[in-house]
Coordinates of C-alpha atoms in Angstrom, one line a residue:
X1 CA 0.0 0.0 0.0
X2 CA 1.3 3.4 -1.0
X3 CA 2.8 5.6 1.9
X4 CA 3.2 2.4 3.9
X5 CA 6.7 0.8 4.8
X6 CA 7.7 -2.5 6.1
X7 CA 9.5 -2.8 9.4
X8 CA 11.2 -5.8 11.0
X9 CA 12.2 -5.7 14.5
X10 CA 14.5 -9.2 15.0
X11 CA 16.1 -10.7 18.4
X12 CA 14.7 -8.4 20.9
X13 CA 15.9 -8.8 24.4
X14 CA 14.2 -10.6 27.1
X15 CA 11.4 -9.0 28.1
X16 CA 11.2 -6.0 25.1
X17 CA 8.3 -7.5 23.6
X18 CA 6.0 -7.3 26.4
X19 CA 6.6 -3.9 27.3
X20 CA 6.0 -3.9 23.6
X21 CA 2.4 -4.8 23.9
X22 CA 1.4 -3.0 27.1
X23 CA 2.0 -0.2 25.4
X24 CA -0.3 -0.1 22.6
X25 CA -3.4 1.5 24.2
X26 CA -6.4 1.9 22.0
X27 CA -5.7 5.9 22.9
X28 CA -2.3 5.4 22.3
X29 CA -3.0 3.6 19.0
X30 CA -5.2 6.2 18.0
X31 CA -2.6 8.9 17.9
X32 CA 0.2 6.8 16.6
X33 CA 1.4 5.5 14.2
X34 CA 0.7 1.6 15.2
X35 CA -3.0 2.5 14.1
X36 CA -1.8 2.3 10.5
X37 CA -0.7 -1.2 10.9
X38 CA -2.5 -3.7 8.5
X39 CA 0.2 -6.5 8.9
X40 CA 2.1 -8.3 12.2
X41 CA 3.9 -11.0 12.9
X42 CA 4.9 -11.8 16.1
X43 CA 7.5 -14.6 16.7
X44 CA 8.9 -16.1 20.0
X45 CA 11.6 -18.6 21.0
X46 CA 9.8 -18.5 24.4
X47 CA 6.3 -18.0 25.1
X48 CA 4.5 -14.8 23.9
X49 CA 3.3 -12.3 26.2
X50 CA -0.3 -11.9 26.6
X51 CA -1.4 -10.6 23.1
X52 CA -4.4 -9.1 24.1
X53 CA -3.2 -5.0 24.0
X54 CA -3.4 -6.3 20.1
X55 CA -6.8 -5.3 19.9
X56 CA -6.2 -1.8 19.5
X57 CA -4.7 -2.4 16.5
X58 CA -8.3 -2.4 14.7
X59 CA -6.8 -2.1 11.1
X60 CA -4.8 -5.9 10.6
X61 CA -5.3 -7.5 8.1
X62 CA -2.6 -10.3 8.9
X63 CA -1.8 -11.4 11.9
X64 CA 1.0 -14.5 12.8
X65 CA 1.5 -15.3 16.2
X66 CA 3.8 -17.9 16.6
X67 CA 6.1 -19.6 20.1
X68 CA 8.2 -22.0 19.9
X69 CA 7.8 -22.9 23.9
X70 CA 4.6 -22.8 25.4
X71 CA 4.1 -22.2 29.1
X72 CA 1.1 -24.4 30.8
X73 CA -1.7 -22.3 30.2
X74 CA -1.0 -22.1 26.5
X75 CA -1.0 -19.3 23.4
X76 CA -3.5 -17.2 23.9
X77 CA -5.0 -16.6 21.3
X78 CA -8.0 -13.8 19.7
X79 CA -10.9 -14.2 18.3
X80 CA -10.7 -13.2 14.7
X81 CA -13.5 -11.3 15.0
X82 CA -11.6 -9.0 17.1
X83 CA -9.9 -7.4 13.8
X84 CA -13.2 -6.6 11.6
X85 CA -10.3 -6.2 8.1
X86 CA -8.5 -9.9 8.9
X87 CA -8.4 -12.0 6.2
X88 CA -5.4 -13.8 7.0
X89 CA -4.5 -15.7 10.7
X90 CA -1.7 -18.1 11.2
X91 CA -1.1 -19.2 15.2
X92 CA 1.5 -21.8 16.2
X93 CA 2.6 -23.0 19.3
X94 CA 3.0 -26.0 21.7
X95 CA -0.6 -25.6 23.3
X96 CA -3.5 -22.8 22.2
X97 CA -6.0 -21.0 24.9
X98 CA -9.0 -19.9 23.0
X99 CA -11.3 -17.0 24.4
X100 CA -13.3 -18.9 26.5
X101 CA -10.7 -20.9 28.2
X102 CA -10.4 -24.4 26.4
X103 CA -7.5 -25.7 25.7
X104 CA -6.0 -27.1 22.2
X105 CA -2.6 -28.9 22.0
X106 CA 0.1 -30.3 19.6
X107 CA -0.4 -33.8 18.4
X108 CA 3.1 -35.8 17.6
X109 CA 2.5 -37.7 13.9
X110 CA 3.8 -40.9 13.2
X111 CA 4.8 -39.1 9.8
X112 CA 8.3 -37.8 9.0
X113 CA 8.1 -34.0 10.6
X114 CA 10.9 -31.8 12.0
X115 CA 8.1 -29.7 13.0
X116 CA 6.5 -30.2 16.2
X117 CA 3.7 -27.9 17.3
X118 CA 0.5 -27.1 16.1
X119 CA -0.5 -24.7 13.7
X120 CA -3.5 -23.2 12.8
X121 CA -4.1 -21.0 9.5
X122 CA -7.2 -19.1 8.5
X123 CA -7.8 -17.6 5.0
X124 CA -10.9 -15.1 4.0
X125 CA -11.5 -15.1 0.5
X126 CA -15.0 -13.3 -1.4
X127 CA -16.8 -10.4 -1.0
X128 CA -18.5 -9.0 2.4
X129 CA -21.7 -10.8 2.5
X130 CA -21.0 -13.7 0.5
X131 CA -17.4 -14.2 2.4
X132 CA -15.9 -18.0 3.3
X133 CA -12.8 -18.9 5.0
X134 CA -10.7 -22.0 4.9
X135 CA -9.1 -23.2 7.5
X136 CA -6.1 -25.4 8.2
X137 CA -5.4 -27.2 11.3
X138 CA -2.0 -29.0 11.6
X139 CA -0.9 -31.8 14.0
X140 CA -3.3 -30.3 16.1
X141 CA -5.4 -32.8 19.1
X142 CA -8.4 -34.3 17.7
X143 CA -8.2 -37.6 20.6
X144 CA -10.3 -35.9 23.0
X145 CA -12.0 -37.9 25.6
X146 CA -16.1 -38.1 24.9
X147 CA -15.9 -35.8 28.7
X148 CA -13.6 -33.6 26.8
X149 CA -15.6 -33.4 23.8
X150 CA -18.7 -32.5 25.5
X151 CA -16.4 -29.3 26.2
X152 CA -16.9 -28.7 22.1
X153 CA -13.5 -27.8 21.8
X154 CA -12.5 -27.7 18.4
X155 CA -15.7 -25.7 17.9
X156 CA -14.2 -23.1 20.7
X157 CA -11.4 -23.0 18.2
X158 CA -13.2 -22.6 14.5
X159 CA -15.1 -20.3 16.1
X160 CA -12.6 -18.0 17.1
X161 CA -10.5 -18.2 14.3
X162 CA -13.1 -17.4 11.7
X163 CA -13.9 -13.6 10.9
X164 CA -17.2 -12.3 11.2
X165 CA -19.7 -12.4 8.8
X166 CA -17.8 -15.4 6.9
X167 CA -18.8 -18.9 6.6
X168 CA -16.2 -21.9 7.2
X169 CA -16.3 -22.9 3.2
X170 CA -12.9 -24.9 3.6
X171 CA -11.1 -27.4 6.5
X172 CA -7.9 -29.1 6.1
X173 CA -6.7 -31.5 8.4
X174 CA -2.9 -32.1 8.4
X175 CA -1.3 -34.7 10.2
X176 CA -3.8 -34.9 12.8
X177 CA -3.2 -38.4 13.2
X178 CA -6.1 -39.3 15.3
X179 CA -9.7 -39.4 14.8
X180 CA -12.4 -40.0 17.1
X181 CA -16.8 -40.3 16.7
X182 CA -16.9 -37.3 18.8
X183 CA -14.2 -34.9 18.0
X184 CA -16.3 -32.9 16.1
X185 CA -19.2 -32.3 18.9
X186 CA -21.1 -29.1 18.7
X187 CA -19.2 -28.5 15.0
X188 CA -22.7 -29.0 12.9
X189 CA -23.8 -26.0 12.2
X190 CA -20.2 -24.4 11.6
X191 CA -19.5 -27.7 8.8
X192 CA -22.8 -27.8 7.0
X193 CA -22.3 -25.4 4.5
X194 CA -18.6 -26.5 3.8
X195 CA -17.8 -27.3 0.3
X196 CA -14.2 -28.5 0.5
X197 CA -12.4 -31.0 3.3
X198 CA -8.9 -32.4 3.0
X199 CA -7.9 -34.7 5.5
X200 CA -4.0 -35.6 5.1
X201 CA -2.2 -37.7 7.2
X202 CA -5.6 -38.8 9.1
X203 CA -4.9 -42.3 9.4
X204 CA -6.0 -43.5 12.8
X205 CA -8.8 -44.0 15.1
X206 CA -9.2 -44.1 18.9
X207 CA -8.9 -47.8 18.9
X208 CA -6.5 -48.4 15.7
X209 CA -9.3 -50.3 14.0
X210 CA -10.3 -49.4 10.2
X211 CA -13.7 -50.1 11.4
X212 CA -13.2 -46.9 13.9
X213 CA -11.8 -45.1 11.9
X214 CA -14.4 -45.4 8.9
X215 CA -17.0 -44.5 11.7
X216 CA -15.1 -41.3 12.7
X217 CA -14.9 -40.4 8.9
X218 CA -18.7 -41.1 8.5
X219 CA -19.6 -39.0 11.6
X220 CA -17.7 -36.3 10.1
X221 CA -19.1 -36.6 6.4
X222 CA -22.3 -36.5 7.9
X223 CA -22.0 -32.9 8.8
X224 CA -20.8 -31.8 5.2
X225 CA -23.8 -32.7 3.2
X226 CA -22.8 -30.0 0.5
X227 CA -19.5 -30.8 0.1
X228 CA -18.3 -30.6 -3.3
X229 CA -14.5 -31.9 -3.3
X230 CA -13.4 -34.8 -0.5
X231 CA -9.7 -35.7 -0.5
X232 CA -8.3 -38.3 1.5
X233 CA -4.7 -39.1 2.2
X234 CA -3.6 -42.1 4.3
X235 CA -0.5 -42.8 6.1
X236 CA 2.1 -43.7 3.2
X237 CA 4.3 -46.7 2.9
X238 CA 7.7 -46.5 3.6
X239 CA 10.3 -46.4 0.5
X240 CA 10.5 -49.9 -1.0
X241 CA 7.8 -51.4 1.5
X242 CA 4.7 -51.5 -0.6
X243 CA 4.2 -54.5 -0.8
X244 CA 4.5 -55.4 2.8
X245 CA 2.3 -52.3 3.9
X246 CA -0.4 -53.5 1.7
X247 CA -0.3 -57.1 2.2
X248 CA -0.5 -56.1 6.2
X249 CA -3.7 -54.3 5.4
X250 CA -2.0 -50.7 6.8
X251 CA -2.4 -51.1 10.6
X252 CA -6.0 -50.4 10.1
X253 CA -5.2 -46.8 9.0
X254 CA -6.3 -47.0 5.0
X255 CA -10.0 -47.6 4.9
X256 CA -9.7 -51.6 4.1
X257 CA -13.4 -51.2 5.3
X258 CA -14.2 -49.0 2.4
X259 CA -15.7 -45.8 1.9
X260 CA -17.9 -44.3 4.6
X261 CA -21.7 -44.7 3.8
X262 CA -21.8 -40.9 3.9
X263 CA -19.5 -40.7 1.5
X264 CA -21.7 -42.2 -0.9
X265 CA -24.4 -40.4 -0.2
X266 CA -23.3 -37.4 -0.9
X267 CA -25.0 -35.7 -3.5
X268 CA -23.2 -32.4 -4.7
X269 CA -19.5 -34.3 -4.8
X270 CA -17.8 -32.9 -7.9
X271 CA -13.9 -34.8 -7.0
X272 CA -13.0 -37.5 -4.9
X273 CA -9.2 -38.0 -4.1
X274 CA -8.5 -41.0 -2.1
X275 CA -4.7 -41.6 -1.9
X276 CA -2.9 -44.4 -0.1
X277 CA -5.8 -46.8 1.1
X278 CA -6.7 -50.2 0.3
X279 CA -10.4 -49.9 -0.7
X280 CA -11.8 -53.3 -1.4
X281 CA -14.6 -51.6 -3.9
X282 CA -16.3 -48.7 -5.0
X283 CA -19.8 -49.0 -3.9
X284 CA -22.9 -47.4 -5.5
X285 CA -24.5 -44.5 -4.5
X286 CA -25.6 -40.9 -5.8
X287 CA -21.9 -39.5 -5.3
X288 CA -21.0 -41.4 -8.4
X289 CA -23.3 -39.6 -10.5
X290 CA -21.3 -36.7 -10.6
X291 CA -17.9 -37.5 -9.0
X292 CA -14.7 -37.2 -11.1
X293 CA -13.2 -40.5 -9.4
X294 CA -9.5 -40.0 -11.9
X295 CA -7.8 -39.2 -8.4
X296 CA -8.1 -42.5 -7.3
X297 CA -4.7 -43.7 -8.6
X298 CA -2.9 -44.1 -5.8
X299 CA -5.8 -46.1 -3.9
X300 CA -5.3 -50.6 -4.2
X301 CA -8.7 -50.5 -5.4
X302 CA -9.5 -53.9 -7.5
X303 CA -9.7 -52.7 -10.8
X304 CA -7.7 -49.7 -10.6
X305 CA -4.0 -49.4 -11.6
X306 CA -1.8 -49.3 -8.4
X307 CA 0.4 -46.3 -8.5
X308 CA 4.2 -46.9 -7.5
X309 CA 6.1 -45.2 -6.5
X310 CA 3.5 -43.2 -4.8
X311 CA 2.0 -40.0 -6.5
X312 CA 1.4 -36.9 -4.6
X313 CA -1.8 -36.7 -3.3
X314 CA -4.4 -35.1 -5.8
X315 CA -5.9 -32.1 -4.9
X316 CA -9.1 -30.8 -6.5
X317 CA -8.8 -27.2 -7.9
X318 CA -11.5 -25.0 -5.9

């Protein structure tokens, strides 16, 4: 934006950072210069201070907050509908603290990742009044207790990261390596008018069973209904041991039970994607009416060609 420089303040002392934040005052802001801010990014090597005095700063319209400790209470974090421009929020850390107190923490994947906290993205796209958001949750705890999920967590957290007046249109799930029936309690009515879910590296249940894990998929699918694009990516063999991991069946992580029955039913899907998984068939249903079903080359699916070495996972252009 014209008139407007970029700053970078690196390797502040101990400390700096809070005073940092005290001191933007919503007066303050008002006769300074932070009031002209419409991009931040705050990152820690310990845990950030209290980000709250970050309110003031009414005019972001990107906002990263990211720790690479986090002390017991967790990242707290705002409610995107604190910053009425937002259209962009990234928040990593070791454990989360939404608004209203609940909790969200890192999950460790099985998968190969020199990354290890949690990260959660949020991206506003379309007009006021007809606005979605997509949202991306990585390695992020989905294996919540059924006590815990009464609690409705993750909707605590979709919640507060989506802007107002916008519609969750997209999720991603990223190495969240566990799925249970009830991690998405109280989520219905922020999921039904999704058209897009990506679950990668979602290759588990509570119990290890593809039997489980085809329920928690189902559970989910159930609150999409208008989903339009469905990709799937199970846990991948290792280099050169194909052969075993299918024969073995996958640890009960690759749909061997096949595709949810909600899966089928849907009846807006435009692409499926199901990558890595050893579906035994394709079943009827009204998906198949107008599902692109090309993206199913990496899937041991009688009748399909077996893709080796493994392809990257498909994914549907929105």
């Amino acid at each position: 934006m014209a008139g407007r420089v970029p700053c970078t303040i690196d390797v502040l002392p101990d400390g700096v950072l809070g005073h940092i934040l005290a001191g933007v005052g919503a007066q303050q802001a008002e006769r300074g210069a932070l009031l002209l801010l419409c991009s931040l990014r705050l990152e820690s090597s310990e845990a950030l201070p209290d980000p709250a005095p970050l309110t003031a700063l009414t005019g972001l319209t990107r906002l990263v907050l990211e720790e690479r400790a986090s002390d017991e209470e967790g990242l707290r974090i705002l409610a995107a509908a604190t910053f009425p421009r937002l259209v962009a929020y990234t928040v990593s850390a070791l454990v989360v603290q939404m608004p209203d107190g609940w909790r969200c923490a890192f999950q460790e994947s099985q998968l190969d990742s020199d990354e290890e906290f949690l990260l959660i993205h949020m991206e506003k796209r379309g007009d006021a009044g007809q606005a979605t958001a997509c949202v991306s949750l990585m390695q992020t705890e989905l294996n919540w207790t059924e006590e815990e999920a009464d609690q409705e967590v993750l909707r605590s957290l979709l919640r507060t990261v989506l802007p107002p007046r916008a519609t969750l249109g997209e999720l991603e799930l990223t190495r969240v390596a566990v799925l249970a029936d009830h991690s998405f309690v109280g989520c219905a009515p922020l999921l039904a008018g999704m058209t897009r879910l990506a679950l990668d590296g979602v290759y588990e249940s509570t119990d290890g069973t593809d039997a489980a894990l085809q329920s928690a998929l189902n559970g989910l699918i159930q609150l999409t209904p208008r989903l339009h694009h469905l990709v799937f990516t199970g846990d991948p063999p290792r280099f050169h041991e194909e052969e075993e991991w299918a024969a073995e069946g996958g640890g009960g992580k690759c749909l061997s039970c096949g595709l949810p029955p909600a899966v089928t039913a849907l009846r807006h899907l435009e692409a499926l994607s199901v990558n890595f998984a050893l579906l035994p068939s394709l079943p009827e249903g009204p998906y198949s009416a107008s599902t692109c079903l090309a993206a199913l080359g990496c899937a041991w699916t009688p009748g399909l060609s077996k893709c080796w070495p493994p392809c990257q996972p498909s994914h549907p252009s929105v």
